[in-house]
Short mmCIF file of C-alpha atoms in Angstrom, two decimals:
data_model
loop_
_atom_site.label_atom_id
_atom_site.label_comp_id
_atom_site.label_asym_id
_atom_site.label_seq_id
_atom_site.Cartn_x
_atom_site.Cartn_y
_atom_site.Cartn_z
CA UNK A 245 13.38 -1.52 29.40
CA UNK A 246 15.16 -0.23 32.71
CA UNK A 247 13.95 -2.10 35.71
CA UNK A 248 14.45 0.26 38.72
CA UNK A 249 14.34 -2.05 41.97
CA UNK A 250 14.20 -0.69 45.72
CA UNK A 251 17.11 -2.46 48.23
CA UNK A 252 16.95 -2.28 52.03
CA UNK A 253 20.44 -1.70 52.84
CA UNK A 254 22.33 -4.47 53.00
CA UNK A 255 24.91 -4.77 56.31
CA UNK A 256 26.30 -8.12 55.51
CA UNK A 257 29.06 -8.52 52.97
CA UNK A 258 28.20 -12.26 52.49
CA UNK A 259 24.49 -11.36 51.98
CA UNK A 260 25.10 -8.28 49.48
CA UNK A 261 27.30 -11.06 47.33
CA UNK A 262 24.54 -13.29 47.50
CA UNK A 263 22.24 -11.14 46.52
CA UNK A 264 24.71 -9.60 43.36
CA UNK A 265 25.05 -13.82 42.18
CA UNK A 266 21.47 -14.00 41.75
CA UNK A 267 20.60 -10.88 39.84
CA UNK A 268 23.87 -11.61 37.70
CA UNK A 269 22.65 -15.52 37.21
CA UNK A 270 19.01 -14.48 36.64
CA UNK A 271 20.63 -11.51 34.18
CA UNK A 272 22.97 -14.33 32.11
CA UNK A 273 19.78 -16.89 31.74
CA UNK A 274 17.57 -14.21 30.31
CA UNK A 275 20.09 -12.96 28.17
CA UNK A 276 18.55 -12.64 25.02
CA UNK A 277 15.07 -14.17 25.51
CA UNK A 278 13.79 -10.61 27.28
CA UNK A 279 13.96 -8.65 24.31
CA UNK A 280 11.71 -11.55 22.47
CA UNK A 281 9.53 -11.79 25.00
CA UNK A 282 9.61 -8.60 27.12
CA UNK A 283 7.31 -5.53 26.64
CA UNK A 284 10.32 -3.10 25.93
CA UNK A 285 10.76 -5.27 22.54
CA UNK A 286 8.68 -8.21 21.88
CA UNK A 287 10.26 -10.12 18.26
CA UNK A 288 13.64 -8.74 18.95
CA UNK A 289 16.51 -10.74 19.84
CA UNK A 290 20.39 -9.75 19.62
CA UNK A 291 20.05 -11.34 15.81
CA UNK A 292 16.84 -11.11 14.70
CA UNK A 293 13.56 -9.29 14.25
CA UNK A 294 10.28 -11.01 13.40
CA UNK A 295 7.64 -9.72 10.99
CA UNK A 296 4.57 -11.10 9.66
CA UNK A 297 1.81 -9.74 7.73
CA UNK A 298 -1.82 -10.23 6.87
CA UNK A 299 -3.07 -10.28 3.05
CA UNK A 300 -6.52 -11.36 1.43
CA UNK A 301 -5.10 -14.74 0.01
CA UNK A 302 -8.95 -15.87 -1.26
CA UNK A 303 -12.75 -14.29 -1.09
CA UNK A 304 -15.47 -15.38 -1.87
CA UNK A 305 -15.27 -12.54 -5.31
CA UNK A 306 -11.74 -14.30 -6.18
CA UNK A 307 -9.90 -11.27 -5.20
CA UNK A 308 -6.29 -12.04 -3.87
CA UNK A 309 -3.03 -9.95 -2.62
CA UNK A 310 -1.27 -12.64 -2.06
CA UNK A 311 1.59 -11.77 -3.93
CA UNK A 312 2.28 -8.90 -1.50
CA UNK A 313 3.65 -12.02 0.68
CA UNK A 314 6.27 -12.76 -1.87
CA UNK A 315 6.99 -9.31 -2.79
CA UNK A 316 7.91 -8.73 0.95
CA UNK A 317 9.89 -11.82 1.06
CA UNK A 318 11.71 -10.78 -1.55
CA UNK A 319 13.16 -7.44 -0.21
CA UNK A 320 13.40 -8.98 3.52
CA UNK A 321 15.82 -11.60 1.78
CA UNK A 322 17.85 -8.98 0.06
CA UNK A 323 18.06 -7.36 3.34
CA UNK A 324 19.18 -10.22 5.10
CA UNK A 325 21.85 -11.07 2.08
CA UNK A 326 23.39 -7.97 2.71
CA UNK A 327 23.62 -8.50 6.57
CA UNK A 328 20.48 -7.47 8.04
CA UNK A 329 19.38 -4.18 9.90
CA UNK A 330 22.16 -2.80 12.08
CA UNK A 331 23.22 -6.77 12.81
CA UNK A 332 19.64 -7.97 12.97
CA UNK A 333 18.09 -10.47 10.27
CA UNK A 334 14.42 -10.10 9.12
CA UNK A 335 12.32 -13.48 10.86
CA UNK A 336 9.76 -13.54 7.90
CA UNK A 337 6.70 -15.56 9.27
CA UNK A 338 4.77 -14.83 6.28
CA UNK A 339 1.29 -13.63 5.71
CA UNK A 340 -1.95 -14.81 7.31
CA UNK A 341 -5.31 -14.86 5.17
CA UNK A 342 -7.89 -12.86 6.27
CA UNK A 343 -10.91 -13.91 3.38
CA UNK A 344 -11.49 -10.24 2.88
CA UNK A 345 -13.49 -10.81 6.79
CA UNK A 346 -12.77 -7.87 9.09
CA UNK A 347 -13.44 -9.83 11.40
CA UNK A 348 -11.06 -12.43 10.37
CA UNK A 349 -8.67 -10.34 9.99
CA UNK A 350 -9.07 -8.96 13.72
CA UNK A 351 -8.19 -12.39 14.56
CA UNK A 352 -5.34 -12.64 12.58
CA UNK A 353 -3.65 -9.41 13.88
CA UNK A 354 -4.10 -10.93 17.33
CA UNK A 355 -2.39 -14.03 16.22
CA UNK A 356 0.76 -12.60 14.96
CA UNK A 357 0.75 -10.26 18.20
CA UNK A 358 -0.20 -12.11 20.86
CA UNK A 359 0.95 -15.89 19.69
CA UNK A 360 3.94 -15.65 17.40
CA UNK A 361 5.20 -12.12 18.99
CA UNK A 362 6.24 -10.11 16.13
CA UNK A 363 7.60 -6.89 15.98
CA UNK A 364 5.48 -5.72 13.73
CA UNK A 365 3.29 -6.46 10.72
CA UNK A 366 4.48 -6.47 7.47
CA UNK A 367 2.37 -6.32 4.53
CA UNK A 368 -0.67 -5.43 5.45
CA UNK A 369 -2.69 -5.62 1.90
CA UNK A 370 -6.78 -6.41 2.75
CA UNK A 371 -9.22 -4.06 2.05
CA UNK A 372 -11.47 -5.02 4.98
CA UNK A 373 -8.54 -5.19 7.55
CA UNK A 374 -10.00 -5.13 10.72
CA UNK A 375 -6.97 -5.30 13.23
CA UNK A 376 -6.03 -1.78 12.91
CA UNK A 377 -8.18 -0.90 15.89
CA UNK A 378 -6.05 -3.41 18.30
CA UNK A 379 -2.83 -2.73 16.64
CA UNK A 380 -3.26 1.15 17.09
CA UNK A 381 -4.03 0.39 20.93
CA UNK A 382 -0.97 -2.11 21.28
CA UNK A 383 1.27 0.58 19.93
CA UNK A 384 1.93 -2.54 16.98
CA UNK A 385 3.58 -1.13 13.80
CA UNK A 386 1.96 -1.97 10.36
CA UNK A 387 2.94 -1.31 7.22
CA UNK A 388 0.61 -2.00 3.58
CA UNK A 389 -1.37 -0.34 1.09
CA UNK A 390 -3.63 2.18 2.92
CA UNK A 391 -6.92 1.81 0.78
CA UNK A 392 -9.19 2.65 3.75
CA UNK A 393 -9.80 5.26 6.41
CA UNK A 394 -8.27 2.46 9.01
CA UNK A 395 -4.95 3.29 8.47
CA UNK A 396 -6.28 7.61 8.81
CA UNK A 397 -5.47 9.13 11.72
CA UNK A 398 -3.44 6.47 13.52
CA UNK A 399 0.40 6.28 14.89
CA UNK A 400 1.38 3.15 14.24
CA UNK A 401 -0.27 2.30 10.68
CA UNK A 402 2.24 3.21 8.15
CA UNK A 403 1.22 2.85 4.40
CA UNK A 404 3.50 3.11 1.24
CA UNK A 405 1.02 5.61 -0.40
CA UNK A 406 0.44 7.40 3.11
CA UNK A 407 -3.82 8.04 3.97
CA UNK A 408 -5.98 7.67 0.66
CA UNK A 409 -9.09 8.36 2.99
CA UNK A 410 -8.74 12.01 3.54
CA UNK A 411 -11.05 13.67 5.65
CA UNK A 412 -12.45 17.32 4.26
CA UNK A 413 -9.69 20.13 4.53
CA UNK A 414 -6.89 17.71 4.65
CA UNK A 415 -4.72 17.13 1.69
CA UNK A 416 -6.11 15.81 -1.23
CA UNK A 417 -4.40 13.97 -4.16
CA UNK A 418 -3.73 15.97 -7.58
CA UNK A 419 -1.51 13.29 -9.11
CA UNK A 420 -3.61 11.71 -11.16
CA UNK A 421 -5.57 14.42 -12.98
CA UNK A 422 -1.79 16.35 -13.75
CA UNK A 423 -0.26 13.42 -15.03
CA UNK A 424 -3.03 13.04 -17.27
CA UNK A 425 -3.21 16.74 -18.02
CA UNK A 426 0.87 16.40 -18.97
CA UNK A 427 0.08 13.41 -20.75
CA UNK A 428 -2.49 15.31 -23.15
CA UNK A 429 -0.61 18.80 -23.45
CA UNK A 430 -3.02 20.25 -20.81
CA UNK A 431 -6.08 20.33 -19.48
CA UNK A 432 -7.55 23.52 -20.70
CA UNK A 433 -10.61 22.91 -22.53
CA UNK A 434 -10.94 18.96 -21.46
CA UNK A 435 -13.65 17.48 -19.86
CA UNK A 436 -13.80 14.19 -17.31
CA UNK A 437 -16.41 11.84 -16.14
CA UNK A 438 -16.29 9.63 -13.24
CA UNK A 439 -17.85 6.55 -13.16
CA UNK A 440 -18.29 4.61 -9.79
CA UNK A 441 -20.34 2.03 -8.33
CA UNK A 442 -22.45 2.28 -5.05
CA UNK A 443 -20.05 1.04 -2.59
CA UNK A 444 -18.84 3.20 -0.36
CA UNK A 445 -15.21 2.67 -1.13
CA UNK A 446 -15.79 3.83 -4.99
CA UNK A 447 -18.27 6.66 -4.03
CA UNK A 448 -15.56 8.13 -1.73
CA UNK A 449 -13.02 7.50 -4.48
CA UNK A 450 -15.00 9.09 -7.15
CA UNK A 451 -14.81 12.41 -4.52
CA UNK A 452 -11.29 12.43 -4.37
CA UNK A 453 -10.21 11.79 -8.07
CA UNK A 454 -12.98 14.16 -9.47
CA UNK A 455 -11.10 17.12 -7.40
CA UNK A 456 -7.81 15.67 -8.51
CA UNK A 457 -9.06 16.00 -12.31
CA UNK A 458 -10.59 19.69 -11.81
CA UNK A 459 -7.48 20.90 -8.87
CA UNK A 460 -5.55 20.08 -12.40
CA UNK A 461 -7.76 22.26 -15.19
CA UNK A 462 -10.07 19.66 -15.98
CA UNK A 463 -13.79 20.21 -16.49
CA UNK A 464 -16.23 17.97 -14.48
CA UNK A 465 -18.75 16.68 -16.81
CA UNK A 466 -20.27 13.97 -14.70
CA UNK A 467 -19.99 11.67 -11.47
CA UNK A 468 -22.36 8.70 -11.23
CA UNK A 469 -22.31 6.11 -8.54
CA UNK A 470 -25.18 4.34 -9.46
CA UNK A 471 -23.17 1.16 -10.72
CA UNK A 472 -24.13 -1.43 -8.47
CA UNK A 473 -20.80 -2.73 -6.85
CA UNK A 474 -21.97 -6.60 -6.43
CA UNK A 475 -21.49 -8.02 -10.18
CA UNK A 476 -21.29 -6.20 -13.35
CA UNK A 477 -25.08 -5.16 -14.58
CA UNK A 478 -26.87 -7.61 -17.57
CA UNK A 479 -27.04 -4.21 -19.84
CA UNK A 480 -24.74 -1.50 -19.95
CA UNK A 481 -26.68 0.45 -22.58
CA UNK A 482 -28.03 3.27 -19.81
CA UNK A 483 -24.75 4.04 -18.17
CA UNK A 484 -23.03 4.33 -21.73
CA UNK A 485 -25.76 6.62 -22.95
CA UNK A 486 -25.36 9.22 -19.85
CA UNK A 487 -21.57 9.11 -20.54
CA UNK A 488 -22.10 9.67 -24.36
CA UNK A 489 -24.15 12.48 -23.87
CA UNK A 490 -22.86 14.19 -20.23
CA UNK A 491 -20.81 16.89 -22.15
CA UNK A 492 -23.40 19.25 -23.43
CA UNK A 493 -24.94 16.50 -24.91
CA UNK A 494 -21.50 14.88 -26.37
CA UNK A 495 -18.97 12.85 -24.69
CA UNK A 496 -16.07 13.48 -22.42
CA UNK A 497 -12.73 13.05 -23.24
CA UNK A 498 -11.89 11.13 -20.43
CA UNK A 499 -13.70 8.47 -18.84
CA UNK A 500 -12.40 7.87 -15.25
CA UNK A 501 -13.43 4.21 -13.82
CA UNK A 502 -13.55 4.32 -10.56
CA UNK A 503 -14.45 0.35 -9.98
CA UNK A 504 -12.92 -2.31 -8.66
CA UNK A 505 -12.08 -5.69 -10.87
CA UNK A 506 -11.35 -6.76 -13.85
CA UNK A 507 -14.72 -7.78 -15.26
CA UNK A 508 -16.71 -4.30 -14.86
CA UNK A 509 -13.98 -2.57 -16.98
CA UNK A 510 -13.91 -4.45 -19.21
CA UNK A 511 -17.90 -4.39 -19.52
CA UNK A 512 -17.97 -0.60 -19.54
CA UNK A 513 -14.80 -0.27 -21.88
CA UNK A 514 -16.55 -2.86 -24.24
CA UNK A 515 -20.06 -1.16 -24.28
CA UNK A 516 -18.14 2.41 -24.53
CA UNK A 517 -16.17 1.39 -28.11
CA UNK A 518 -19.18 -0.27 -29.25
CA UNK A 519 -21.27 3.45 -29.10
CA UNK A 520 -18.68 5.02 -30.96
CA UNK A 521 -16.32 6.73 -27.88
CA UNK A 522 -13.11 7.82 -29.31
CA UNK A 523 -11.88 9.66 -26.00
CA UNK A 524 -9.06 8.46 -23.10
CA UNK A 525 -10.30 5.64 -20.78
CA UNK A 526 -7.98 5.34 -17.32
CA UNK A 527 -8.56 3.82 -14.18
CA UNK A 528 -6.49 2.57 -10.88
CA UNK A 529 -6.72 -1.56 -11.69
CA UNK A 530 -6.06 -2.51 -15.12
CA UNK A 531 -2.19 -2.54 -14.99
CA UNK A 532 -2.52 -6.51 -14.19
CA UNK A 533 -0.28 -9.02 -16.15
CA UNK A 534 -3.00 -11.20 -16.02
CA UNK A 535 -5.36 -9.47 -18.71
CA UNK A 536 -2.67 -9.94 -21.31
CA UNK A 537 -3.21 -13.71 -20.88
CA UNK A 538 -6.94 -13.21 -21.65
CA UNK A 539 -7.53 -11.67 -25.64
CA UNK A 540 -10.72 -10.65 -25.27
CA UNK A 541 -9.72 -8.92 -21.89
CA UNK A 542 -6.80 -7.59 -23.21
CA UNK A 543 -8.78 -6.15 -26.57
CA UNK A 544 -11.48 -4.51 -24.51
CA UNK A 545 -8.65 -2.66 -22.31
CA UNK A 546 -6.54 -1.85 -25.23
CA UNK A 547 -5.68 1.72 -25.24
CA UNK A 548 -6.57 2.08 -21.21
CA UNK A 549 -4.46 4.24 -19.18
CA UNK A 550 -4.07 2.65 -15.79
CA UNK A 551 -2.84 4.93 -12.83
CA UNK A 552 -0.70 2.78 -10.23
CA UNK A 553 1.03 4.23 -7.07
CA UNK A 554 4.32 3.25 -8.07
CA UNK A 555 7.27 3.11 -10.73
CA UNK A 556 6.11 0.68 -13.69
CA UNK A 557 7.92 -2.75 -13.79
CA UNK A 558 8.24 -1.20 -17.63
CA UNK A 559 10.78 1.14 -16.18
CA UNK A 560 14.22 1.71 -16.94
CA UNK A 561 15.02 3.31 -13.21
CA UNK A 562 17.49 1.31 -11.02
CA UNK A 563 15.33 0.52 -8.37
CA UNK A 564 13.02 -1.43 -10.57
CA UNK A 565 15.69 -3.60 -12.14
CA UNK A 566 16.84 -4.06 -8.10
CA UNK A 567 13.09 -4.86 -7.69
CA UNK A 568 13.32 -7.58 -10.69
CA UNK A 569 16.40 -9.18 -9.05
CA UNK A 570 15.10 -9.61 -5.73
CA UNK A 571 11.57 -10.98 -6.75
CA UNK A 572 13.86 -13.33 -9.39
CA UNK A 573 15.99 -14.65 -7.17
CA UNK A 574 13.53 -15.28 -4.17
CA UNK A 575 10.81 -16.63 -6.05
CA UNK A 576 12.48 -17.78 -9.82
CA UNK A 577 9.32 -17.19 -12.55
CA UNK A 578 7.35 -15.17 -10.47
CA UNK A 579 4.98 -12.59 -12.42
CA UNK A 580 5.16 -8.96 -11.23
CA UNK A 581 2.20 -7.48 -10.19
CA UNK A 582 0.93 -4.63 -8.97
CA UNK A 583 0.17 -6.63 -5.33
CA UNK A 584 3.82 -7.67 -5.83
CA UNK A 585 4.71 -4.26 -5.64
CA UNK A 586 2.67 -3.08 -2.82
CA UNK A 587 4.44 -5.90 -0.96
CA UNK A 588 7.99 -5.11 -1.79
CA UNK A 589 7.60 -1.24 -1.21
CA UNK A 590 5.91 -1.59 2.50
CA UNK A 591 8.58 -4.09 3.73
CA UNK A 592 11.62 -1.54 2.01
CA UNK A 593 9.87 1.56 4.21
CA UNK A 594 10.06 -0.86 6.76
CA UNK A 595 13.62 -1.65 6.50
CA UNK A 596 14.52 2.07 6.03
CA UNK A 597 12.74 3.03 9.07
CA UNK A 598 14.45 0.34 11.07
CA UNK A 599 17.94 1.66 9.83
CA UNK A 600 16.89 4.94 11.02
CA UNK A 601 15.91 3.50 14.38
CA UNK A 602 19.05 2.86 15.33
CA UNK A 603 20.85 -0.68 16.79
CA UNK A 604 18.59 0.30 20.10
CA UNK A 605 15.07 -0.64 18.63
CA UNK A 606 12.07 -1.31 20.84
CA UNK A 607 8.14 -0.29 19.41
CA UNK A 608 8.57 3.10 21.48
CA UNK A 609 12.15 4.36 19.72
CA UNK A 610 10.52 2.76 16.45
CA UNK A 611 7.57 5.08 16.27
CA UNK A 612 8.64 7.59 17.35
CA UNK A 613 11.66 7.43 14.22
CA UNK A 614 8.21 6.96 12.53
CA UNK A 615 6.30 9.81 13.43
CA UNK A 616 8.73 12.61 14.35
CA UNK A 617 9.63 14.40 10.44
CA UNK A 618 10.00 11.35 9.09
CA UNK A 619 10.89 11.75 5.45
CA UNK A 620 11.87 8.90 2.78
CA UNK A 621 12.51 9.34 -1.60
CA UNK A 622 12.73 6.34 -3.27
CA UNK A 623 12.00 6.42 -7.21
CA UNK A 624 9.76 3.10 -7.00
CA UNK A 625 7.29 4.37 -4.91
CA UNK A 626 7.70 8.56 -4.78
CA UNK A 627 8.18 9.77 -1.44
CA UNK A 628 6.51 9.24 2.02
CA UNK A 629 6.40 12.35 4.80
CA UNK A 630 5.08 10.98 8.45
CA UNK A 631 3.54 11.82 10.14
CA UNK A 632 1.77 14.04 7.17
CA UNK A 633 0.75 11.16 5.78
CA UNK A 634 -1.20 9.75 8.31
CA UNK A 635 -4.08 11.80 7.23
CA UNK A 636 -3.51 12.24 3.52
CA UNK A 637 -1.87 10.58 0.59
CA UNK A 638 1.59 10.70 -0.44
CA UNK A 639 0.67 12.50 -3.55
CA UNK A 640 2.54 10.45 -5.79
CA UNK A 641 1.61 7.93 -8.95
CA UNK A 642 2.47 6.97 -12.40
CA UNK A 643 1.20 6.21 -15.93
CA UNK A 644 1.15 2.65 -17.79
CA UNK A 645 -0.68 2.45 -21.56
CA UNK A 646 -1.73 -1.25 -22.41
CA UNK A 647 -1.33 -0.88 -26.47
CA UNK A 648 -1.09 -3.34 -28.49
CA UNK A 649 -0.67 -6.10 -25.97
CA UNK A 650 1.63 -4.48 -24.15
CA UNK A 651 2.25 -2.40 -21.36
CA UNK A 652 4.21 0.81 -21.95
CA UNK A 653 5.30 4.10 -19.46
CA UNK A 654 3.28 6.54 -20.44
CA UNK A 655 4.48 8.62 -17.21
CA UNK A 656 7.08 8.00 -14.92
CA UNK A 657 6.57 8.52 -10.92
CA UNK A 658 6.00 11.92 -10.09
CA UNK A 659 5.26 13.37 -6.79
CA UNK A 660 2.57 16.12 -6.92
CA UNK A 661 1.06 18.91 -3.80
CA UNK A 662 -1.94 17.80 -2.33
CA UNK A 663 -5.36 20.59 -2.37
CA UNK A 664 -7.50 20.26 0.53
CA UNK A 665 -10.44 17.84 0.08
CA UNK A 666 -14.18 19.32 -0.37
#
């Protein structure tokens, strides 16, 4: 920041020198403590830049991110190895928990703000995130997953995937539905049905991936939302037998899932092969190392085609063996998941919007870099276009088969055009 300061004239020589000495002493002993602590870049000294993020480490449900934290880690350590940004190491304060609380998570936006005085916050991976309101009016860069309409519409919320909130006549994903429909040989002649439960999240969900699968050729044979979204139901019979029969009275053939955890696919998958269903069963969450450790899990989502916003660990591109290298070395063991990821991507957009920043970096320059044609390709994660993607997805995703215990690439990242939303 340029300070601008008024001076009376000054007639005496010994009183101008006097005056020079202090502003030169007061200059020297703030030397490198104003850009931590000043407005004009608060978490940025001559070496460094701090970072910190906020994750859902527990709920009360047992959902967790937090191995965005060590995903992040990973690539800021990498990035650091290699010398930093333009001279300046990555200060990784790690991740606060927010218990899936907006509220809580509010708090802990504050905390890394106001209290440790980071630059900005990096991941950002809870559904119920409630700090975007107070970052957005602190001018705070954050960068995460953008799974709800709090990181729409906003200048300093910067998700991997872009907005996946869309509101009606702004872009629209089509992803999905054409990798599927290049998957199959086409579309023509193919039905879909959605299934979601009655949260809002999966109703608004079930909106945009039903015009994905019909913007791509797809027939519409059913949406239902009627799945209550608190635990999976005691009988599955009556949603199976509206799937089963949605088609002119015979089943799809493909069965969208549009729910989140582990469990309710598994019930619905499980009651679907018991009636007989023979057709293609995909949703967003079943790529998950963890339901090859469980056989009954694992036989239930045999055959599922799981749809994750990024290049499959499976992969043979470069930039997933880099991924394996980093996450190897920073955390020896660790098992890559898709929260993993999520973390590693967001702090790597990070770092590339940093470089393209420049050496001068305060929030202001930063955003601006941001949100002025901002354009970035990277084959793990597609391709991000701000500030487009402030208000609609990134239009980008891949397909993973679990068969026979395994996952496998069934379709490599592909970017796709968004349609306007209905």
């Amino acid at each position: 920041m340029i300070v601008r300061r008024g001076v009376a004239p000054i007639r005496s020589t010994a009183a101008a020198l006097t005056v020079a000495l202090l502003v030169t002493g007061c200059a020297a002993q703030q030397k490198g403590s104003t850009q931590q602590e000043g407005a004009a870049a608060p978490g940025v000294t001559g070496t460094t830049i701090k970072v910190g993020g906020v994750l859902t480490k527990t709920s009360a449900s047992g959902y967790s991110t937090k191995d965005a934290e060590i995903g992040a880690k990973a690539r800021f350590e990498r990035a650091n190895a290699e010398g930093g940004v333009h001279g300046r190491k990555i200060e990784f304060v790690g991740a606060e928990d927010d218990g899936q609380d907006a509220a809580k998570g509010d708090a802990a936006a504050k905390k890394l703000v106001q209290k440790d005085q980071v630059f900005a916050l990096v991941p950002v991976h809870a559904p119920n995130f409630g700090g975007a309101a107070f970052l957005e009016q602190q001018g705070v860069p954050w960068f995460g997953w953008a799974t709800g309409p709090q990181w729409c519409g906003t200048k300093t919320g910067f998700g991997y995937n872009g907005c996946l909130a869309p509101k009606p006549g702004a872009g629209s994903q089509t992803w999905w539905g054409r990798q599927m429909a290049d998957l199959l040989g086409g579309a023509d002649g193919k039905s879909v049905y959605v299934q979601t439960s009655d949260s809002s999240g999966s109703k608004y969900g079930g909106t945009t991936i039903s015009q994905s699968f019909t913007a791509a050729g797809f027939k519409l044979a059913g949406l239902n939302s009627g799945l209550p979204a608190a635990a999976p139901p005691p009988d599955w019979l009556p949603y199976v037998n509206k799937i089963m029969t949605s088609d002119g009275g015979q089943p799809p053939d493909i069965v969208v899932s549009v729910i989140a955890g582990t469990k309710f696919n598994v019930g619905l998958y499980s009651a679907l092969k018991r009636a007989g269903y023979k057709g293609v069963l995909t949703d967003a969450t079943s790529y998950d190392a963890a339901i090859l450790k469980d056989p009954a899990s694992a036989q239930a989502l045999d055959g599922v085609i799981a749809a994750p916003m990024f290049e499959p660990f499976e992969s043979t591109a470069p930039e997933i063996a880099q991924l394996k290298q980093d996450v190897e070395k920073a955390a020896p063991g660790t098992v890559l998941t898709q929260h993993l990821a999520i973390g590693y991507w967001a702090a790597d957009i990070f770092l590339d919007m940093l470089n393209k920043t420049g050496k001068d970096l305060t929030r202001e320059k930063f955003l601006a870099t941001g949100n002025g044609s901002y354009t970035y390709e990277n084959a793990g994660f597609g391709r991000i276009q701000y500030p487009k993607d402030h208000s609609e997805p990134n239009g980008c995703g891949a397909l993973v088969k679990l068969e026979n215990g395994a996952f496998q690439v069934a379709k490599s990242m592909k970017c796709f055009d968004n349609v306007p939303l209905k």
